[in-house]
Amino acid sequence: MILSDQQLNTLAVVGRASSALSILGVATIIITFSFSKNFRNPMHRLIFINAFYNLFDFIATMISVSGPNAGDESALCRFQAFSLQMFPLADVFWTLAMAYDVFLIVFYHYDAEDLRRLEFKFITIITALVFIPALIFLFIRTPAKGPMYGSETIWCSISPQWVVFRILFYYGPVWLLIAFAMILYCLVGIRVFKLRQNLNIGRADHIQLSSKTSIENHSNTKTSSTLQDDEISIHTTSEHTIESPKSPITPPPTSRIHPRPNHHQSGVSFRHYVLMPLIFFLVMLSTWVAPTINRVQAFIRHDQTSYPLLVAVVATGSLRGFWNGIIFITIGMKGRRRSGRLANHITSIT
């Protein structure tokens, strides 16, 4: 099926409109994070870092059909193909990184400082994994198949002649990473359901990060302190008995005070550290449904193209940044209002 000029123009308009909204959403995330102190927790930081990867992704989709129209050997087509190979895959990696952070919070009681230490590792590993293949593909070509990057009707990416590589190095890793993220969120969901009362989730919007080990140490220290008090009391009693056997035994003085160890407890917001990454994952998951169906159909039936499916691809795939911006602002503002009400309540009590 060969698309008409009108259909191509419609695809370009839909794709560019979605890309423009996504760029607006990315700008909202970057500006909000930069100027508001209420959006600075580690999850916000991961979303902020990923926003720069998303920016190049949506710039590439904004190019739309101009890339294929410029020709497979053009710099515009090759830049678009390189960007669409690298940055959408990076977005999936960052979503998995957020899922991994949620797993560490719920199962291993990682706090904000622990999560911040992982950021540089995430940046290094994710950038290397997506940049190296995308760069190598720029230089791969054969006389029979031509360059690996080429026209894909709605934009430039790995060309149809290299479709196996597109499955192995693009859609395959994407859905493998999505599967890993699903497993992590399922484990987290089971854990949260079992411990929902202990984690203090609900109106308090709070996950307690104190571990059982610290509680046991505190109990052991308290017990040893009590035993030490008892020992001191029994020595005191003996002295009183020797000095005046006929006098009544008086209780030991209570001036000695054994300070109790401080039990350090920390917590994080369930809304910011669990709910927001989960919603980001669901949005990302929904954007990959239409492109994957389109790719499977193209792989099975090389001579058929579904125009409605292409419209869905350019609309949903390019609109991800817009939804990310809405989620970032909405959940962040709700968390800010909740924190403000909690602070006012504590102030009124004290």
Coordinates of C-alpha atoms in Angstrom, one line a residue:
M1 CA 0.0 0.0 0.0
I2 CA 1.4 3.4 -1.1
L3 CA 0.2 6.3 1.0
S4 CA -1.1 9.4 -0.8
D5 CA 0.3 12.9 -0.3
Q6 CA -2.8 13.8 1.8
Q7 CA -2.3 10.8 4.1
L8 CA 1.4 11.7 4.4
N9 CA 0.5 15.3 5.2
T10 CA -2.0 14.1 7.9
L11 CA 0.7 11.9 9.4
A12 CA 3.1 14.8 9.5
V13 CA 0.6 17.1 11.1
V14 CA -0.4 14.6 13.8
G15 CA 3.2 13.6 14.5
R16 CA 4.4 17.2 14.8
A17 CA 1.5 18.3 16.9
S18 CA 2.1 15.4 19.3
S19 CA 5.8 16.2 19.3
A20 CA 5.2 19.8 20.1
L21 CA 3.0 19.0 23.0
S22 CA 5.7 16.5 24.2
I23 CA 8.4 19.1 23.9
L24 CA 6.2 21.4 26.0
G25 CA 5.9 18.7 28.6
V26 CA 9.6 18.1 28.7
A27 CA 10.2 21.9 29.1
T28 CA 7.7 21.9 32.0
I29 CA 9.6 19.1 33.7
I30 CA 13.0 20.9 33.3
I31 CA 11.8 24.3 34.3
T32 CA 9.8 23.0 37.3
F33 CA 12.7 20.9 38.6
S34 CA 15.2 23.8 38.1
F35 CA 13.1 26.5 39.9
S36 CA 11.0 24.6 42.5
K37 CA 12.6 23.0 45.6
N38 CA 9.5 20.8 46.0
F39 CA 10.5 18.8 43.0
R40 CA 14.0 17.7 44.0
N41 CA 13.7 14.1 45.4
P42 CA 15.6 11.3 43.7
M43 CA 12.6 10.2 41.6
H44 CA 12.2 13.7 40.3
R45 CA 15.9 13.8 39.5
L46 CA 15.6 10.6 37.4
I47 CA 12.7 12.1 35.5
F48 CA 14.6 15.3 35.1
I49 CA 17.6 13.5 33.7
N50 CA 15.5 11.4 31.4
A51 CA 13.8 14.6 30.1
F52 CA 16.9 15.5 28.2
Y53 CA 16.9 12.2 26.5
N54 CA 13.2 12.6 25.7
L55 CA 13.9 16.1 24.2
F56 CA 16.1 14.7 21.4
D57 CA 13.5 11.9 20.9
F58 CA 10.7 14.4 20.3
I59 CA 13.0 16.7 18.2
A60 CA 13.5 13.6 15.9
T61 CA 9.8 12.9 15.7
M62 CA 9.1 16.6 15.0
I63 CA 11.2 16.2 11.8
S64 CA 8.6 13.6 10.8
V65 CA 8.4 12.8 7.0
S66 CA 11.0 15.5 6.2
G67 CA 13.7 12.9 7.1
P68 CA 12.6 10.3 4.5
N69 CA 11.9 13.1 1.9
A70 CA 15.5 14.3 2.3
G71 CA 16.8 10.8 1.2
D72 CA 18.5 8.0 3.0
E73 CA 22.0 9.5 2.6
S74 CA 21.0 12.9 3.9
A75 CA 22.3 14.2 7.2
L76 CA 18.7 15.0 8.3
C77 CA 17.6 11.4 7.7
R78 CA 20.7 9.9 9.4
F79 CA 20.3 12.3 12.4
Q80 CA 16.7 11.3 12.8
A81 CA 17.4 7.6 12.5
F82 CA 20.3 7.9 15.1
S83 CA 18.1 9.8 17.5
L84 CA 15.1 7.4 17.2
Q85 CA 17.4 4.4 17.7
M86 CA 19.0 5.8 20.8
F87 CA 16.6 8.0 22.8
P88 CA 13.3 6.0 22.9
L89 CA 15.3 3.0 24.1
A90 CA 17.0 5.2 26.7
D91 CA 13.5 6.2 27.9
V92 CA 12.7 2.5 28.6
F93 CA 16.0 2.1 30.4
W94 CA 15.2 5.0 32.7
T95 CA 11.8 3.7 33.4
L96 CA 13.3 0.4 34.4
A97 CA 15.8 2.4 36.6
M98 CA 12.9 4.0 38.4
A99 CA 11.3 0.6 38.9
Y100 CA 14.5 -0.7 40.3
D101 CA 14.6 2.3 42.8
V102 CA 11.1 1.5 43.9
F103 CA 12.2 -2.1 44.5
L104 CA 15.2 -1.0 46.6
I105 CA 13.0 1.3 48.6
V106 CA 10.3 -1.3 49.5
F107 CA 12.6 -4.3 50.0
Y108 CA 15.9 -2.9 51.1
H109 CA 14.8 0.4 52.8
Y110 CA 16.9 2.7 50.5
D111 CA 16.5 6.3 51.4
A112 CA 17.0 9.5 49.4
E113 CA 20.8 9.5 49.9
D114 CA 21.2 5.9 48.9
L115 CA 19.2 6.5 45.7
R116 CA 21.2 9.6 44.7
R117 CA 24.4 7.5 44.8
L118 CA 23.0 5.3 42.0
E119 CA 22.4 8.2 39.6
F120 CA 25.9 8.4 38.1
K121 CA 25.9 4.6 37.5
F122 CA 22.5 4.9 35.8
I123 CA 23.7 7.7 33.5
T124 CA 26.9 5.9 32.6
I125 CA 25.4 2.5 32.0
I126 CA 22.2 3.6 30.1
T127 CA 24.1 6.1 27.9
A128 CA 26.7 3.5 26.9
L129 CA 24.1 0.8 26.2
V130 CA 22.0 3.0 23.9
F131 CA 24.7 5.2 22.3
I132 CA 27.2 2.5 21.1
P133 CA 24.8 0.5 18.9
A134 CA 23.2 3.7 17.6
L135 CA 26.6 5.0 16.6
I136 CA 27.8 1.8 15.0
F137 CA 24.6 1.5 12.9
L138 CA 25.6 4.8 11.2
F139 CA 28.5 3.1 9.5
I140 CA 26.9 -0.2 8.5
R141 CA 26.0 -0.7 4.9
T142 CA 26.1 -3.4 2.2
P143 CA 25.9 -3.2 -1.6
A144 CA 22.7 -5.4 -1.5
K145 CA 20.8 -3.8 1.4
G146 CA 22.3 -0.3 1.4
P147 CA 22.8 1.7 4.7
M148 CA 21.2 0.4 7.8
Y149 CA 19.5 3.7 8.5
G150 CA 16.9 4.6 6.0
S151 CA 13.3 5.6 5.2
E152 CA 10.4 4.0 7.2
T153 CA 7.5 5.9 5.6
I154 CA 6.8 8.2 8.6
W155 CA 10.4 8.9 9.6
C156 CA 13.9 7.5 9.2
S157 CA 15.1 4.6 11.4
I158 CA 16.5 1.1 10.7
S159 CA 15.4 0.5 7.1
P160 CA 13.0 -2.4 6.1
Q161 CA 15.9 -4.2 4.5
W162 CA 17.5 -4.6 8.0
V163 CA 14.2 -5.4 9.8
V164 CA 15.8 -8.3 11.7
F165 CA 18.2 -5.9 13.3
R166 CA 15.4 -3.6 14.2
I167 CA 13.7 -6.5 16.1
L168 CA 16.9 -7.7 17.8
F169 CA 18.3 -4.3 18.8
Y170 CA 15.1 -2.2 19.2
Y171 CA 11.8 -3.9 19.9
G172 CA 13.3 -7.0 21.5
P173 CA 15.3 -5.1 24.1
V174 CA 12.3 -2.7 24.7
W175 CA 9.9 -5.5 25.6
L176 CA 12.6 -7.3 27.6
L177 CA 13.1 -4.2 29.7
I178 CA 9.4 -3.7 30.0
A179 CA 9.1 -7.3 31.3
F180 CA 11.8 -6.7 33.9
A181 CA 10.0 -3.6 35.1
M182 CA 6.7 -5.5 35.2
I183 CA 8.3 -8.2 37.4
L184 CA 9.7 -5.5 39.8
Y185 CA 6.4 -3.7 40.1
C186 CA 4.6 -7.0 40.7
L187 CA 7.0 -7.9 43.5
V188 CA 6.6 -4.4 45.0
G189 CA 2.8 -4.6 44.7
I190 CA 2.7 -7.9 46.6
R191 CA 5.1 -6.6 49.2
V192 CA 3.1 -3.4 49.7
F193 CA -0.2 -5.3 49.9
K194 CA 1.2 -7.6 52.7
L195 CA 2.8 -4.8 54.7
R196 CA 0.4 -1.9 53.9
Q197 CA -0.3 -1.3 57.6
N198 CA 3.3 -1.5 58.7
L199 CA 4.4 0.8 55.9
N200 CA 2.0 3.5 57.1
I201 CA 0.5 3.9 53.6
G202 CA -2.8 5.8 53.4
R203 CA -3.7 9.2 54.6
A204 CA -0.1 9.6 55.9
D205 CA 1.4 8.9 52.5
H206 CA 4.5 7.6 54.1
I207 CA 6.7 4.5 53.8
Q208 CA 8.8 3.8 56.9
L209 CA 12.4 2.8 56.1
S210 CA 13.6 1.6 59.5
S211 CA 14.8 -1.9 59.3
K212 CA 14.2 -4.9 61.7
T213 CA 17.9 -5.0 62.4
S214 CA 17.9 -1.5 64.0
I215 CA 14.8 -2.4 66.0
E216 CA 16.4 -5.5 67.3
N217 CA 19.6 -3.7 68.2
H218 CA 17.5 -1.1 70.0
S219 CA 15.7 -3.8 72.0
N220 CA 18.9 -5.5 72.9
T221 CA 20.5 -2.3 74.1
K222 CA 17.4 -1.4 76.1
T223 CA 17.5 -4.9 77.7
S224 CA 21.1 -4.7 78.6
S225 CA 20.6 -1.3 80.1
T226 CA 17.7 -2.6 82.3
L227 CA 19.9 -5.5 83.5
Q228 CA 22.7 -3.1 84.3
D229 CA 20.2 -1.0 86.4
D230 CA 19.2 -4.2 88.3
E231 CA 22.8 -5.0 89.0
I232 CA 23.5 -1.6 90.4
S233 CA 20.4 -1.8 92.6
I234 CA 21.5 -5.2 94.1
H235 CA 25.0 -3.9 95.0
T236 CA 23.5 -0.8 96.7
T237 CA 21.2 -3.2 98.7
S238 CA 24.2 -5.2 100.0
E239 CA 26.0 -2.1 101.3
H240 CA 22.9 -0.9 103.2
T241 CA 22.6 -4.3 104.8
I242 CA 26.2 -4.4 106.0
E243 CA 26.2 -0.9 107.5
S244 CA 22.9 -1.2 109.4
P245 CA 21.4 -4.6 109.5
K246 CA 18.4 -3.6 111.6
S247 CA 17.5 -0.6 109.4
P248 CA 14.9 -1.1 106.7
I249 CA 16.2 -1.5 103.2
T250 CA 15.8 1.7 101.3
P251 CA 15.3 1.8 97.6
P252 CA 18.4 2.7 95.6
P253 CA 18.7 6.3 94.4
T254 CA 17.2 7.1 91.0
S255 CA 19.6 9.8 90.1
R256 CA 21.5 7.5 87.7
I257 CA 20.0 7.8 84.2
H258 CA 21.0 5.6 81.3
P259 CA 20.3 7.4 78.0
R260 CA 18.5 5.4 75.5
P261 CA 20.0 5.1 72.0
N262 CA 18.3 7.2 69.4
H263 CA 16.4 5.0 67.0
H264 CA 16.9 6.6 63.6
Q265 CA 13.8 6.4 61.5
S266 CA 13.4 7.8 58.0
G267 CA 10.6 7.6 55.5
V268 CA 9.6 8.6 52.0
S269 CA 6.4 9.6 50.3
F270 CA 4.5 6.7 48.8
R271 CA 3.0 9.1 46.2
H272 CA 6.4 10.3 45.0
Y273 CA 8.5 7.2 45.3
V274 CA 6.1 4.4 44.3
L275 CA 2.9 5.8 42.6
M276 CA 4.6 8.3 40.3
P277 CA 7.2 5.9 38.8
L278 CA 4.4 3.3 38.4
I279 CA 2.2 5.8 36.4
F280 CA 5.2 6.8 34.3
F281 CA 5.8 3.1 33.5
L282 CA 2.1 2.6 32.5
V283 CA 2.3 5.7 30.2
M284 CA 5.5 4.4 28.6
L285 CA 4.0 0.9 28.2
S286 CA 0.9 2.3 26.4
T287 CA 3.0 4.2 23.9
W288 CA 4.8 1.0 22.7
V289 CA 1.7 -1.0 21.9
A290 CA 0.9 0.6 18.5
P291 CA 4.5 0.8 17.2
T292 CA 5.0 -2.9 18.2
I293 CA 1.8 -4.0 16.4
N294 CA 2.8 -2.0 13.4
R295 CA 6.3 -3.6 13.3
V296 CA 4.9 -7.1 13.7
Q297 CA 2.5 -6.6 10.9
A298 CA 5.2 -5.1 8.7
F299 CA 7.4 -8.1 9.5
I300 CA 4.6 -10.6 8.6
R301 CA 3.2 -8.8 5.6
H302 CA 5.8 -6.8 3.8
D303 CA 3.5 -5.5 1.1
Q304 CA 0.7 -4.1 3.4
T305 CA 0.6 -0.9 5.4
S306 CA -2.2 0.1 7.8
Y307 CA -2.8 3.8 7.6
P308 CA -4.9 4.0 10.8
L309 CA -2.2 2.1 12.6
L310 CA 0.4 4.6 11.4
V311 CA -1.7 7.4 12.7
A312 CA -1.8 5.7 16.1
V313 CA 2.0 5.3 16.0
V314 CA 2.8 8.9 15.4
A315 CA 0.0 10.1 17.8
T316 CA 0.7 7.9 20.8
G317 CA 4.5 7.5 20.4
S318 CA 5.1 11.2 20.1
L319 CA 2.7 12.2 22.9
R320 CA 4.6 10.5 25.7
G321 CA 6.4 13.6 26.9
F322 CA 3.2 15.6 27.2
W323 CA 1.7 13.0 29.6
N324 CA 5.0 12.8 31.5
G325 CA 4.8 16.6 32.1
I326 CA 1.2 16.3 33.4
I327 CA 2.0 13.5 35.7
F328 CA 5.1 15.2 37.0
I329 CA 3.2 18.4 37.9
T330 CA 0.0 16.8 39.1
I331 CA 1.5 14.3 41.6
G332 CA 4.1 16.7 42.7
M333 CA 1.6 19.4 43.5
K334 CA -0.6 16.9 45.4
G335 CA 2.3 15.8 47.4
R336 CA 3.2 19.4 48.2
R337 CA -0.3 20.2 49.4
R338 CA -0.4 17.0 51.5
S339 CA 3.0 17.9 53.1
G340 CA 1.7 21.4 53.8
R341 CA -1.4 20.2 55.5
L342 CA 0.6 17.7 57.6
A343 CA 3.1 20.4 58.7
N344 CA 0.2 22.7 59.7
H345 CA -1.4 19.9 61.7
I346 CA 1.8 19.2 63.5
T347 CA 2.3 22.9 64.2
S348 CA -1.2 23.2 65.7
I349 CA -0.6 20.2 67.9
T350 CA 2.7 21.5 69.3

